[in-house]
Amino acid sequence: MVQRLTWCEISRGALQANIAEFRRLVGPACLLAPTVKANGYGHGLVLAARAFAEAGADVLCVNDLWEASVLHEAGVALPLHVVGRVTPEQAGEAVGLGVSLVAYDSDLLDALDAAAAGSGRRVRVHLKLETGTNRQGVGLDEARQLVRHAAGLSGVAIAAVATHFADVEDTTDHAYARQQLATFKAGLAALRDEGLPDLKGDIANSAATILWPEAHLDMVRVGISAYGMWPSNETLVSATLTHRDRLLLRPALAWKTQVAQVKTVPAGEYIGYGRTHRTTHDTRIAVLPVGYYDGYDRGMSNAAYVLVRGMRAQVRGRVCMNMVMVDVSDVPGVAAGDEVVLIGRSGDDAVTAEQVAMWAGTINYEVTTRIAESVPRVAV
Ligand SMILES: Cc1ncc(COP(=O)(O)O)c(C=O)c1O
């Protein structure tokens, strides 16, 4: 196997500890359904799924049937729930994979019914109710029509109603999210009155799960925080204000590379494309074999730092496609082959995904999911 020069180390222990924290929070009766879509939020789809399964998760949320098929082939035995689009043409695959899924149109319900015919299976469907995010889903009247339509289909069971919050994590003012929760609960009650008294409720993401026990209902779809990251500073502030017993989250991902070359650049010379950095003194530069192709955002040019031998080394010049230059003038003894931490701990210092997000002008969600799939994920 050819050695890779940039890789991610994923702590299985951290992933499992986070699941244990959420189990403590939601109790035994609520289905704990960590979200492994987007390559397990960049942690590796199969790796994350296996760790969550071993830690006692009940269900795994995937985005699509392709992700479900990868987990199926990897032998992951937990029930899989598809939260993104399944087309009517994919109904046979959905039945074959035995997934539950989100639906919001009768064409898909009919296709699932036809695909399940004769198999003895009933596809469990979570009807997606629109409550104010205006993304995926339908309003209550249409949802009611779908429930009535599904009543005549033997291959489909409307098992739950689902929705997704628009604005829990971006604010400490939760009036809008609370209105969504109220709209959802009223919708759930109305749909139960359509002859489905056991209809389940499925609404909470990480932030809602952390902040509101009343949003747990029957299943929580915890994404970012299952990987040990807070959804936002606002969520951390809200949780600190409302919890006496604060949630302990353990970031599971470290992203590393190694020094490719060290050189002294004389004072007054330029570094990298566009000559955006000019040295003011003789500068020791380490060249790193990682770049925006790997997901190290070009926005971090001249902005970020990495850790070498436990010390900070500032990015100098532009991040290139496959290389980055960092200033190691103040880090003694750096040599080719030294380990470099792009995200994670080194010595008594750390670079967090949140810091990287700040430098890159984005959020921690995007930072870890954007680490290229070609970067190996190694379980530690
Ligand atoms: C439908 C759905 N459910 C759950 C989640 C998990 O959200 P979070 O990562 O904020 O917990 C997401 C994330 O994008 C989502 O799209």
mmCIF file of C-alpha atoms and ligand atoms in Angstrom:
data_model
loop_
_atom_site.group_PDB
_atom_site.id
_atom_site.type_symbol
_atom_site.label_atom_id
_atom_site.label_comp_id
_atom_site.label_asym_id
_atom_site.label_seq_id
_atom_site.Cartn_x
_atom_site.Cartn_y
_atom_site.Cartn_z
ATOM 1 C CA MET A 1 0.000 0.000 0.000
ATOM 2 C CA VAL A 2 1.424 3.403 -1.000
ATOM 3 C CA GLN A 3 1.962 5.640 2.034
ATOM 4 C CA ARG A 4 -0.238 8.749 2.107
ATOM 5 C CA LEU A 5 1.279 12.023 3.255
ATOM 6 C CA THR A 6 -1.880 13.466 4.747
ATOM 7 C CA TRP A 7 -4.372 11.520 6.825
ATOM 8 C CA CYS A 8 -7.057 11.813 9.508
ATOM 9 C CA GLU A 9 -6.914 9.981 12.802
ATOM 10 C CA ILE A 10 -10.387 9.250 14.139
ATOM 11 C CA SER A 11 -10.782 8.428 17.800
ATOM 12 C CA ARG A 12 -13.265 5.588 18.149
ATOM 13 C CA GLY A 13 -13.248 6.200 21.905
ATOM 14 C CA ALA A 14 -14.340 9.799 21.394
ATOM 15 C CA LEU A 15 -17.149 8.808 19.000
ATOM 16 C CA GLN A 16 -18.367 6.223 21.476
ATOM 17 C CA ALA A 17 -18.119 8.565 24.460
ATOM 18 C CA ASN A 18 -20.239 11.118 22.590
ATOM 19 C CA ILE A 19 -22.918 8.501 21.912
ATOM 20 C CA ALA A 20 -22.868 7.571 25.598
ATOM 21 C CA GLU A 21 -23.397 11.254 26.480
ATOM 22 C CA PHE A 22 -26.392 11.474 24.146
ATOM 23 C CA ARG A 23 -27.840 8.235 25.500
ATOM 24 C CA ARG A 24 -27.611 9.745 28.977
ATOM 25 C CA LEU A 25 -29.408 12.814 27.659
ATOM 26 C CA VAL A 26 -32.252 11.145 25.720
ATOM 27 C CA GLY A 27 -32.801 8.035 27.850
ATOM 28 C CA PRO A 28 -33.344 4.446 26.742
ATOM 29 C CA ALA A 29 -36.731 4.817 25.042
ATOM 30 C CA CYS A 30 -35.847 7.486 22.487
ATOM 31 C CA LEU A 31 -34.194 6.187 19.312
ATOM 32 C CA LEU A 32 -30.673 7.567 19.090
ATOM 33 C CA ALA A 33 -30.020 8.006 15.371
ATOM 34 C CA PRO A 34 -26.621 9.581 14.713
ATOM 35 C CA THR A 35 -26.208 11.057 11.262
ATOM 36 C CA VAL A 36 -23.396 9.505 9.240
ATOM 37 C CA LYS A 37 -24.144 11.278 5.988
ATOM 38 C CA ALA A 38 -21.437 13.252 4.174
ATOM 39 C CA ASN A 39 -18.800 10.589 4.829
ATOM 40 C CA GLY A 40 -19.658 10.516 8.521
ATOM 41 C CA TYR A 41 -19.262 14.321 8.673
ATOM 42 C CA GLY A 42 -15.810 13.690 7.219
ATOM 43 C CA HIS A 43 -14.874 11.052 9.795
ATOM 44 C CA GLY A 44 -15.350 8.133 7.397
ATOM 45 C CA LEU A 45 -18.793 6.677 6.697
ATOM 46 C CA VAL A 46 -18.117 3.077 7.657
ATOM 47 C CA LEU A 47 -15.715 3.913 10.470
ATOM 48 C CA ALA A 48 -18.212 6.260 12.130
ATOM 49 C CA ALA A 49 -21.121 3.881 11.555
ATOM 50 C CA ARG A 50 -19.283 0.978 13.181
ATOM 51 C CA ALA A 51 -18.208 3.085 16.161
ATOM 52 C CA PHE A 52 -21.745 4.370 16.697
ATOM 53 C CA ALA A 53 -23.190 0.872 16.346
ATOM 54 C CA GLU A 54 -20.757 -0.491 18.937
ATOM 55 C CA ALA A 55 -21.621 2.392 21.267
ATOM 56 C CA GLY A 56 -25.327 1.516 21.243
ATOM 57 C CA ALA A 57 -26.899 3.775 18.639
ATOM 58 C CA ASP A 58 -30.306 2.507 17.481
ATOM 59 C CA VAL A 59 -30.474 3.774 13.892
ATOM 60 C CA LEU A 60 -28.032 5.431 11.463
ATOM 61 C CA CYS A 61 -29.193 8.365 9.345
ATOM 62 C CA VAL A 62 -27.754 8.504 5.836
ATOM 63 C CA ASN A 63 -28.420 11.003 3.083
ATOM 64 C CA ASP A 64 -29.140 8.617 0.240
ATOM 65 C CA LEU A 65 -29.344 5.029 -0.908
ATOM 66 C CA TRP A 66 -25.748 5.043 -2.103
ATOM 67 C CA GLU A 67 -24.547 5.645 1.468
ATOM 68 C CA ALA A 68 -27.004 3.007 2.680
ATOM 69 C CA SER A 69 -25.601 0.516 0.181
ATOM 70 C CA VAL A 70 -22.015 1.192 1.286
ATOM 71 C CA LEU A 71 -22.965 0.494 4.908
ATOM 72 C CA HIS A 72 -24.948 -2.569 3.883
ATOM 73 C CA GLU A 73 -21.980 -3.981 1.974
ATOM 74 C CA ALA A 74 -19.705 -3.219 4.931
ATOM 75 C CA GLY A 75 -21.949 -5.410 7.069
ATOM 76 C CA VAL A 76 -23.220 -2.645 9.345
ATOM 77 C CA ALA A 77 -26.280 -4.244 10.887
ATOM 78 C CA LEU A 78 -28.112 -1.251 12.401
ATOM 79 C CA PRO A 79 -31.346 -0.036 10.790
ATOM 80 C CA LEU A 80 -30.625 2.674 8.219
ATOM 81 C CA HIS A 81 -32.794 5.741 7.712
ATOM 82 C CA VAL A 82 -32.511 7.855 4.546
ATOM 83 C CA VAL A 83 -33.112 11.551 5.198
ATOM 84 C CA GLY A 84 -32.420 12.863 1.684
ATOM 85 C CA ARG A 85 -34.015 12.177 -1.685
ATOM 86 C CA VAL A 86 -35.106 8.720 -2.814
ATOM 87 C CA THR A 87 -36.621 8.705 -6.297
ATOM 88 C CA PRO A 88 -39.568 6.488 -7.281
ATOM 89 C CA GLU A 89 -37.143 4.710 -9.644
ATOM 90 C CA GLN A 90 -35.031 3.739 -6.615
ATOM 91 C CA ALA A 91 -37.955 2.166 -4.735
ATOM 92 C CA GLY A 92 -36.803 -1.378 -5.489
ATOM 93 C CA GLU A 93 -33.337 -0.641 -4.109
ATOM 94 C CA ALA A 94 -34.870 0.946 -1.020
ATOM 95 C CA VAL A 95 -36.926 -2.181 -0.385
ATOM 96 C CA GLY A 96 -33.928 -4.398 -1.065
ATOM 97 C CA LEU A 97 -31.764 -2.491 1.390
ATOM 98 C CA GLY A 98 -34.518 -2.569 3.998
ATOM 99 C CA VAL A 99 -34.171 1.120 4.837
ATOM 100 C CA SER A 100 -36.708 3.462 6.364
ATOM 101 C CA LEU A 101 -36.898 6.802 4.610
ATOM 102 C CA VAL A 102 -38.242 10.314 4.419
ATOM 103 C CA ALA A 103 -41.015 10.863 1.868
ATOM 104 C CA TYR A 104 -43.207 13.764 0.844
ATOM 105 C CA ASP A 105 -44.966 12.704 -2.359
ATOM 106 C CA SER A 106 -47.433 10.063 -3.439
ATOM 107 C CA ASP A 107 -45.353 8.960 -6.428
ATOM 108 C CA LEU A 108 -42.681 7.633 -4.105
ATOM 109 C CA LEU A 109 -45.257 6.013 -1.793
ATOM 110 C CA ASP A 110 -46.839 4.239 -4.776
ATOM 111 C CA ALA A 111 -43.465 3.112 -6.093
ATOM 112 C CA LEU A 112 -42.461 1.764 -2.680
ATOM 113 C CA ASP A 113 -45.775 -0.049 -2.407
ATOM 114 C CA ALA A 114 -45.286 -1.639 -5.817
ATOM 115 C CA ALA A 115 -41.682 -2.585 -5.036
ATOM 116 C CA ALA A 116 -42.643 -4.135 -1.693
ATOM 117 C CA ALA A 117 -45.503 -6.173 -3.211
ATOM 118 C CA GLY A 118 -44.976 -9.855 -2.615
ATOM 119 C CA SER A 119 -41.904 -9.292 -0.427
ATOM 120 C CA GLY A 120 -43.854 -9.310 2.802
ATOM 121 C CA ARG A 121 -42.103 -6.035 3.679
ATOM 122 C CA ARG A 122 -43.605 -2.703 4.641
ATOM 123 C CA VAL A 123 -41.363 0.270 4.074
ATOM 124 C CA ARG A 124 -41.317 2.523 7.126
ATOM 125 C CA VAL A 125 -41.814 6.113 6.025
ATOM 126 C CA HIS A 126 -41.203 9.349 7.941
ATOM 127 C CA LEU A 127 -43.485 11.955 6.362
ATOM 128 C CA LYS A 128 -41.617 15.238 6.136
ATOM 129 C CA LEU A 129 -43.718 18.092 7.444
ATOM 130 C CA GLU A 130 -42.891 21.675 6.460
ATOM 131 C CA THR A 131 -42.726 23.799 9.615
ATOM 132 C CA GLY A 132 -40.738 26.835 8.514
ATOM 133 C CA THR A 133 -37.406 25.747 7.056
ATOM 134 C CA ASN A 134 -38.853 25.692 3.539
ATOM 135 C CA ARG A 135 -36.518 22.995 2.436
ATOM 136 C CA GLN A 136 -37.829 19.436 2.122
ATOM 137 C CA GLY A 137 -41.404 18.511 3.025
ATOM 138 C CA VAL A 138 -45.082 19.412 2.706
ATOM 139 C CA GLY A 139 -47.622 21.379 4.698
ATOM 140 C CA LEU A 140 -50.175 19.770 6.984
ATOM 141 C CA ASP A 141 -52.997 19.562 4.428
ATOM 142 C CA GLU A 142 -50.799 17.739 1.935
ATOM 143 C CA ALA A 143 -49.377 15.517 4.679
ATOM 144 C CA ARG A 144 -52.945 14.576 5.625
ATOM 145 C CA GLN A 145 -53.667 13.639 2.004
ATOM 146 C CA LEU A 146 -50.538 11.480 1.950
ATOM 147 C CA VAL A 147 -51.559 9.686 5.152
ATOM 148 C CA ARG A 148 -54.978 8.960 3.628
ATOM 149 C CA HIS A 149 -53.350 7.816 0.401
ATOM 150 C CA ALA A 150 -50.934 5.513 2.254
ATOM 151 C CA ALA A 151 -53.815 3.934 4.186
ATOM 152 C CA GLY A 152 -54.627 2.035 0.982
ATOM 153 C CA LEU A 153 -51.070 0.804 0.442
ATOM 154 C CA SER A 154 -50.066 -2.481 2.049
ATOM 155 C CA GLY A 155 -46.354 -2.056 1.306
ATOM 156 C CA VAL A 156 -45.943 1.277 3.098
ATOM 157 C CA ALA A 157 -46.272 2.180 6.769
ATOM 158 C CA ILE A 158 -46.347 5.840 7.750
ATOM 159 C CA ALA A 159 -44.330 5.323 10.899
ATOM 160 C CA ALA A 160 -43.363 8.858 11.852
ATOM 161 C CA VAL A 161 -43.624 12.528 11.057
ATOM 162 C CA ALA A 162 -40.349 14.435 10.708
ATOM 163 C CA THR A 163 -39.235 17.999 10.308
ATOM 164 C CA HIS A 164 -35.956 19.909 10.497
ATOM 165 C CA PHE A 165 -35.211 23.132 12.403
ATOM 166 C CA ALA A 166 -34.097 26.239 10.520
ATOM 167 C CA ASP A 167 -32.674 28.289 13.340
ATOM 168 C CA VAL A 168 -31.685 26.583 16.559
ATOM 169 C CA GLU A 169 -27.927 26.891 16.296
ATOM 170 C CA ASP A 170 -27.508 30.297 14.694
ATOM 171 C CA THR A 171 -28.960 32.262 17.579
ATOM 172 C CA THR A 172 -29.599 32.298 21.314
ATOM 173 C CA ASP A 173 -33.106 33.618 20.586
ATOM 174 C CA HIS A 174 -35.082 30.448 20.015
ATOM 175 C CA ALA A 175 -38.511 31.974 19.418
ATOM 176 C CA TYR A 176 -38.586 30.810 15.779
ATOM 177 C CA ALA A 177 -37.408 27.293 16.601
ATOM 178 C CA ARG A 178 -39.916 27.008 19.426
ATOM 179 C CA GLN A 179 -42.646 28.035 16.976
ATOM 180 C CA GLN A 180 -41.466 25.268 14.627
ATOM 181 C CA LEU A 181 -41.618 22.776 17.496
ATOM 182 C CA ALA A 182 -45.161 23.903 18.330
ATOM 183 C CA THR A 183 -46.237 23.692 14.673
ATOM 184 C CA PHE A 184 -44.701 20.235 14.475
ATOM 185 C CA LYS A 185 -46.419 18.966 17.602
ATOM 186 C CA ALA A 186 -49.783 20.275 16.398
ATOM 187 C CA GLY A 187 -49.193 18.606 13.014
ATOM 188 C CA LEU A 188 -48.212 15.332 14.664
ATOM 189 C CA ALA A 189 -51.384 15.378 16.777
ATOM 190 C CA ALA A 190 -53.520 16.131 13.721
ATOM 191 C CA LEU A 191 -51.967 13.287 11.748
ATOM 192 C CA ARG A 192 -52.391 10.873 14.649
ATOM 193 C CA ASP A 193 -56.083 11.711 14.434
ATOM 194 C CA GLU A 194 -56.059 10.269 10.919
ATOM 195 C CA GLY A 195 -56.183 6.772 12.396
ATOM 196 C CA LEU A 196 -52.485 6.563 13.268
ATOM 197 C CA PRO A 197 -52.395 6.870 17.073
ATOM 198 C CA ASP A 198 -48.875 5.397 17.246
ATOM 199 C CA LEU A 199 -47.315 7.829 14.790
ATOM 200 C CA LYS A 200 -43.834 8.803 16.038
ATOM 201 C CA GLY A 201 -42.224 12.243 16.165
ATOM 202 C CA ASP A 202 -38.766 12.889 14.695
ATOM 203 C CA ILE A 203 -37.506 16.471 14.826
ATOM 204 C CA ALA A 204 -34.314 17.043 16.810
ATOM 205 C CA ASN A 205 -30.840 17.757 15.438
ATOM 206 C CA SER A 206 -27.829 18.134 17.766
ATOM 207 C CA ALA A 207 -28.690 21.586 19.077
ATOM 208 C CA ALA A 208 -32.338 20.765 19.792
ATOM 209 C CA THR A 209 -31.342 17.476 21.413
ATOM 210 C CA ILE A 210 -28.876 19.269 23.677
ATOM 211 C CA LEU A 211 -31.150 22.177 24.558
ATOM 212 C CA TRP A 212 -34.680 20.779 24.742
ATOM 213 C CA PRO A 213 -35.755 17.469 26.267
ATOM 214 C CA GLU A 214 -39.257 18.261 24.982
ATOM 215 C CA ALA A 215 -37.920 18.001 21.408
ATOM 216 C CA HIS A 216 -36.516 14.495 21.823
ATOM 217 C CA LEU A 217 -39.871 12.818 21.126
ATOM 218 C CA ASP A 218 -39.275 9.330 19.652
ATOM 219 C CA MET A 219 -36.026 9.744 17.708
ATOM 220 C CA VAL A 220 -33.147 12.233 17.598
ATOM 221 C CA ARG A 221 -30.958 12.764 14.518
ATOM 222 C CA VAL A 222 -27.742 13.908 16.119
ATOM 223 C CA GLY A 223 -25.091 14.914 13.617
ATOM 224 C CA ILE A 224 -22.253 17.300 14.423
ATOM 225 C CA SER A 225 -22.218 16.666 18.164
ATOM 226 C CA ALA A 226 -21.942 12.897 17.792
ATOM 227 C CA TYR A 227 -18.512 13.766 16.386
ATOM 228 C CA GLY A 228 -17.712 15.853 19.452
ATOM 229 C CA MET A 229 -18.261 19.321 18.028
ATOM 230 C CA TRP A 230 -20.703 21.947 19.248
ATOM 231 C CA PRO A 231 -23.178 23.081 16.578
ATOM 232 C CA SER A 232 -22.158 26.693 17.271
ATOM 233 C CA ASN A 233 -20.964 29.080 19.974
ATOM 234 C CA GLU A 234 -24.576 30.152 20.405
ATOM 235 C CA THR A 235 -25.590 26.582 21.241
ATOM 236 C CA LEU A 236 -22.747 26.321 23.741
ATOM 237 C CA VAL A 237 -23.854 29.579 25.380
ATOM 238 C CA SER A 238 -27.506 28.451 25.447
ATOM 239 C CA ALA A 239 -26.540 25.096 26.936
ATOM 240 C CA THR A 240 -24.339 26.697 29.556
ATOM 241 C CA LEU A 241 -27.154 29.011 30.568
ATOM 242 C CA THR A 242 -29.726 26.240 30.864
ATOM 243 C CA HIS A 243 -27.815 23.130 31.993
ATOM 244 C CA ARG A 244 -26.424 22.588 35.426
ATOM 245 C CA ASP A 245 -24.849 19.418 34.168
ATOM 246 C CA ARG A 246 -23.025 20.361 30.977
ATOM 247 C CA LEU A 247 -22.605 17.951 28.131
ATOM 248 C CA LEU A 248 -19.077 16.677 27.650
ATOM 249 C CA LEU A 249 -18.289 16.404 23.931
ATOM 250 C CA ARG A 250 -15.036 14.934 22.650
ATOM 251 C CA PRO A 251 -13.852 15.934 19.159
ATOM 252 C CA ALA A 252 -12.959 12.733 17.342
ATOM 253 C CA LEU A 253 -11.001 13.966 14.339
ATOM 254 C CA ALA A 254 -7.338 14.927 14.015
ATOM 255 C CA TRP A 255 -5.980 15.898 10.603
ATOM 256 C CA LYS A 256 -2.271 15.481 10.051
ATOM 257 C CA THR A 257 0.455 15.689 7.471
ATOM 258 C CA GLN A 258 4.248 15.706 7.512
ATOM 259 C CA VAL A 259 6.924 18.194 6.529
ATOM 260 C CA ALA A 260 8.116 17.690 2.948
ATOM 261 C CA GLN A 261 10.973 20.208 2.897
ATOM 262 C CA VAL A 262 12.529 22.908 5.099
ATOM 263 C CA LYS A 263 14.385 25.860 3.628
ATOM 264 C CA THR A 264 15.613 29.307 4.589
ATOM 265 C CA VAL A 265 14.065 32.111 2.547
ATOM 266 C CA PRO A 266 16.124 35.313 2.760
ATOM 267 C CA ALA A 267 14.552 38.586 3.938
ATOM 268 C CA GLY A 268 12.643 40.448 1.228
ATOM 269 C CA GLU A 269 11.637 37.427 -0.860
ATOM 270 C CA TYR A 270 8.110 36.323 -1.715
ATOM 271 C CA ILE A 271 6.319 33.130 -0.869
ATOM 272 C CA GLY A 272 3.895 31.323 -3.162
ATOM 273 C CA TYR A 273 1.417 32.224 -5.888
ATOM 274 C CA GLY A 274 0.551 35.858 -6.256
ATOM 275 C CA ARG A 275 3.515 36.812 -4.007
ATOM 276 C CA THR A 276 1.039 37.576 -1.201
ATOM 277 C CA HIS A 277 3.640 37.190 1.544
ATOM 278 C CA ARG A 278 7.061 38.896 1.613
ATOM 279 C CA THR A 279 9.566 37.929 4.261
ATOM 280 C CA THR A 280 10.806 40.669 6.591
ATOM 281 C CA HIS A 281 13.665 38.556 7.913
ATOM 282 C CA ASP A 282 15.437 35.348 6.997
ATOM 283 C CA THR A 283 12.617 32.862 7.391
ATOM 284 C CA ARG A 284 12.575 29.100 7.891
ATOM 285 C CA ILE A 285 9.790 27.783 5.713
ATOM 286 C CA ALA A 286 8.390 24.266 5.901
ATOM 287 C CA VAL A 287 6.574 22.999 2.822
ATOM 288 C CA LEU A 288 3.629 20.700 3.611
ATOM 289 C CA PRO A 289 2.197 18.177 1.122
ATOM 290 C CA VAL A 290 -1.451 19.180 1.588
ATOM 291 C CA GLY A 291 -3.616 21.737 -0.179
ATOM 292 C CA TYR A 292 -7.082 22.814 -1.171
ATOM 293 C CA TYR A 293 -7.531 19.617 -3.168
ATOM 294 C CA ASP A 294 -7.439 17.789 0.166
ATOM 295 C CA GLY A 295 -9.920 20.239 1.710
ATOM 296 C CA TYR A 296 -7.430 22.657 3.268
ATOM 297 C CA ASP A 297 -9.367 25.762 2.285
ATOM 298 C CA ARG A 298 -7.635 28.379 0.140
ATOM 299 C CA GLY A 299 -9.291 31.005 2.337
ATOM 300 C CA MET A 300 -6.728 30.101 4.977
ATOM 301 C CA SER A 301 -3.910 31.617 2.904
ATOM 302 C CA ASN A 302 -1.805 33.856 5.200
ATOM 303 C CA ALA A 303 -4.375 33.315 7.952
ATOM 304 C CA ALA A 304 -4.168 29.900 9.609
ATOM 305 C CA TYR A 305 -1.533 28.214 11.684
ATOM 306 C CA VAL A 306 -0.634 24.559 12.061
ATOM 307 C CA LEU A 307 1.180 22.819 14.908
ATOM 308 C CA VAL A 308 4.705 21.495 14.476
ATOM 309 C CA ARG A 309 6.466 19.991 17.500
ATOM 310 C CA GLY A 310 3.694 21.447 19.659
ATOM 311 C CA MET A 311 4.270 24.998 18.418
ATOM 312 C CA ARG A 312 2.310 27.256 16.103
ATOM 313 C CA ALA A 313 3.553 27.750 12.555
ATOM 314 C CA GLN A 314 1.749 30.401 10.523
ATOM 315 C CA VAL A 315 0.645 29.742 6.930
ATOM 316 C CA ARG A 316 2.664 32.027 4.629
ATOM 317 C CA GLY A 317 1.446 32.837 1.153
ATOM 318 C CA ARG A 318 -1.433 31.183 -0.649
ATOM 319 C CA VAL A 319 -2.630 27.673 0.008
ATOM 320 C CA CYS A 320 -1.869 25.776 -3.223
ATOM 321 C CA MET A 321 -3.699 22.807 -4.724
ATOM 322 C CA ASN A 322 -1.358 20.252 -3.129
ATOM 323 C CA MET A 323 1.022 22.294 -0.943
ATOM 324 C CA VAL A 324 1.098 24.812 1.884
ATOM 325 C CA MET A 325 4.052 26.777 3.204
ATOM 326 C CA VAL A 326 4.313 27.543 6.928
ATOM 327 C CA ASP A 327 6.765 29.620 8.937
ATOM 328 C CA VAL A 328 8.818 27.494 11.331
ATOM 329 C CA SER A 329 11.416 30.167 12.125
ATOM 330 C CA ASP A 330 10.597 29.890 15.823
ATOM 331 C CA VAL A 331 10.252 26.122 15.953
ATOM 332 C CA PRO A 332 13.682 24.635 16.597
ATOM 333 C CA GLY A 333 14.928 21.594 14.715
ATOM 334 C CA VAL A 334 12.100 21.078 12.221
ATOM 335 C CA ALA A 335 13.051 18.516 9.572
ATOM 336 C CA ALA A 336 11.465 16.737 6.621
ATOM 337 C CA GLY A 337 9.225 13.954 7.885
ATOM 338 C CA ASP A 338 8.123 15.771 11.070
ATOM 339 C CA GLU A 339 4.450 15.318 11.883
ATOM 340 C CA VAL A 340 2.267 18.393 11.420
ATOM 341 C CA VAL A 341 -1.177 18.857 12.974
ATOM 342 C CA LEU A 342 -3.709 20.722 10.826
ATOM 343 C CA ILE A 343 -6.606 19.970 13.182
ATOM 344 C CA GLY A 344 -6.087 18.428 16.597
ATOM 345 C CA ARG A 345 -3.712 18.565 19.541
ATOM 346 C CA SER A 346 0.066 18.746 19.674
ATOM 347 C CA GLY A 347 1.891 19.302 22.925
ATOM 348 C CA ASP A 348 -0.254 21.599 25.046
ATOM 349 C CA ASP A 349 -1.750 23.410 22.056
ATOM 350 C CA ALA A 350 -4.606 22.603 19.683
ATOM 351 C CA VAL A 351 -6.179 23.668 16.414
ATOM 352 C CA THR A 352 -9.925 23.090 16.442
ATOM 353 C CA ALA A 353 -12.295 22.653 13.527
ATOM 354 C CA GLU A 354 -13.978 25.811 14.805
ATOM 355 C CA GLN A 355 -10.742 27.777 14.486
ATOM 356 C CA VAL A 356 -10.228 26.462 10.973
ATOM 357 C CA ALA A 357 -13.831 27.427 10.194
ATOM 358 C CA MET A 358 -13.198 30.947 11.430
ATOM 359 C CA TRP A 359 -10.103 31.303 9.247
ATOM 360 C CA ALA A 360 -11.888 29.859 6.226
ATOM 361 C CA GLY A 361 -15.037 31.918 6.789
ATOM 362 C CA THR A 362 -17.309 28.926 7.281
ATOM 363 C CA ILE A 363 -18.630 26.524 9.948
ATOM 364 C CA ASN A 364 -17.148 23.420 11.563
ATOM 365 C CA TYR A 365 -19.681 21.282 9.634
ATOM 366 C CA GLU A 366 -18.127 22.328 6.341
ATOM 367 C CA VAL A 367 -14.543 22.019 7.581
ATOM 368 C CA THR A 368 -14.723 18.320 8.422
ATOM 369 C CA THR A 369 -17.105 17.267 5.647
ATOM 370 C CA ARG A 370 -14.884 18.976 3.069
ATOM 371 C CA ILE A 371 -11.785 16.950 3.945
ATOM 372 C CA ALA A 372 -11.420 15.004 0.716
ATOM 373 C CA GLU A 373 -12.502 11.379 0.686
ATOM 374 C CA SER A 374 -9.071 10.562 -0.757
ATOM 375 C CA VAL A 375 -7.513 11.501 2.606
ATOM 376 C CA PRO A 376 -7.336 8.209 4.543
ATOM 377 C CA ARG A 377 -9.251 7.939 7.828
ATOM 378 C CA VAL A 378 -7.391 5.862 10.351
ATOM 379 C CA ALA A 379 -9.183 4.637 13.458
ATOM 380 C CA VAL A 380 -7.180 5.186 16.629
HETATM 381 C C1 LIG B 1 -32.287 16.138 7.884
HETATM 382 C C2 LIG B 1 -31.169 16.292 8.859
HETATM 383 N N1 LIG B 1 -31.279 15.730 10.066
HETATM 384 C C3 LIG B 1 -30.305 15.852 10.997
HETATM 385 C C4 LIG B 1 -29.152 16.562 10.740
HETATM 386 C C5 LIG B 1 -28.119 16.691 11.806
HETATM 387 O O1 LIG B 1 -27.938 18.035 12.205
HETATM 388 P P1 LIG B 1 -26.785 18.407 13.222
HETATM 389 O O2 LIG B 1 -25.514 18.057 12.553
HETATM 390 O O3 LIG B 1 -26.937 19.870 13.411
HETATM 391 O O4 LIG B 1 -27.023 17.616 14.433
HETATM 392 C C6 LIG B 1 -29.008 17.175 9.493
HETATM 393 C C7 LIG B 1 -27.794 17.960 9.212
HETATM 394 O O5 LIG B 1 -27.590 18.603 8.255
HETATM 395 C C8 LIG B 1 -30.042 17.042 8.534
HETATM 396 O O6 LIG B 1 -29.952 17.618 7.335
#
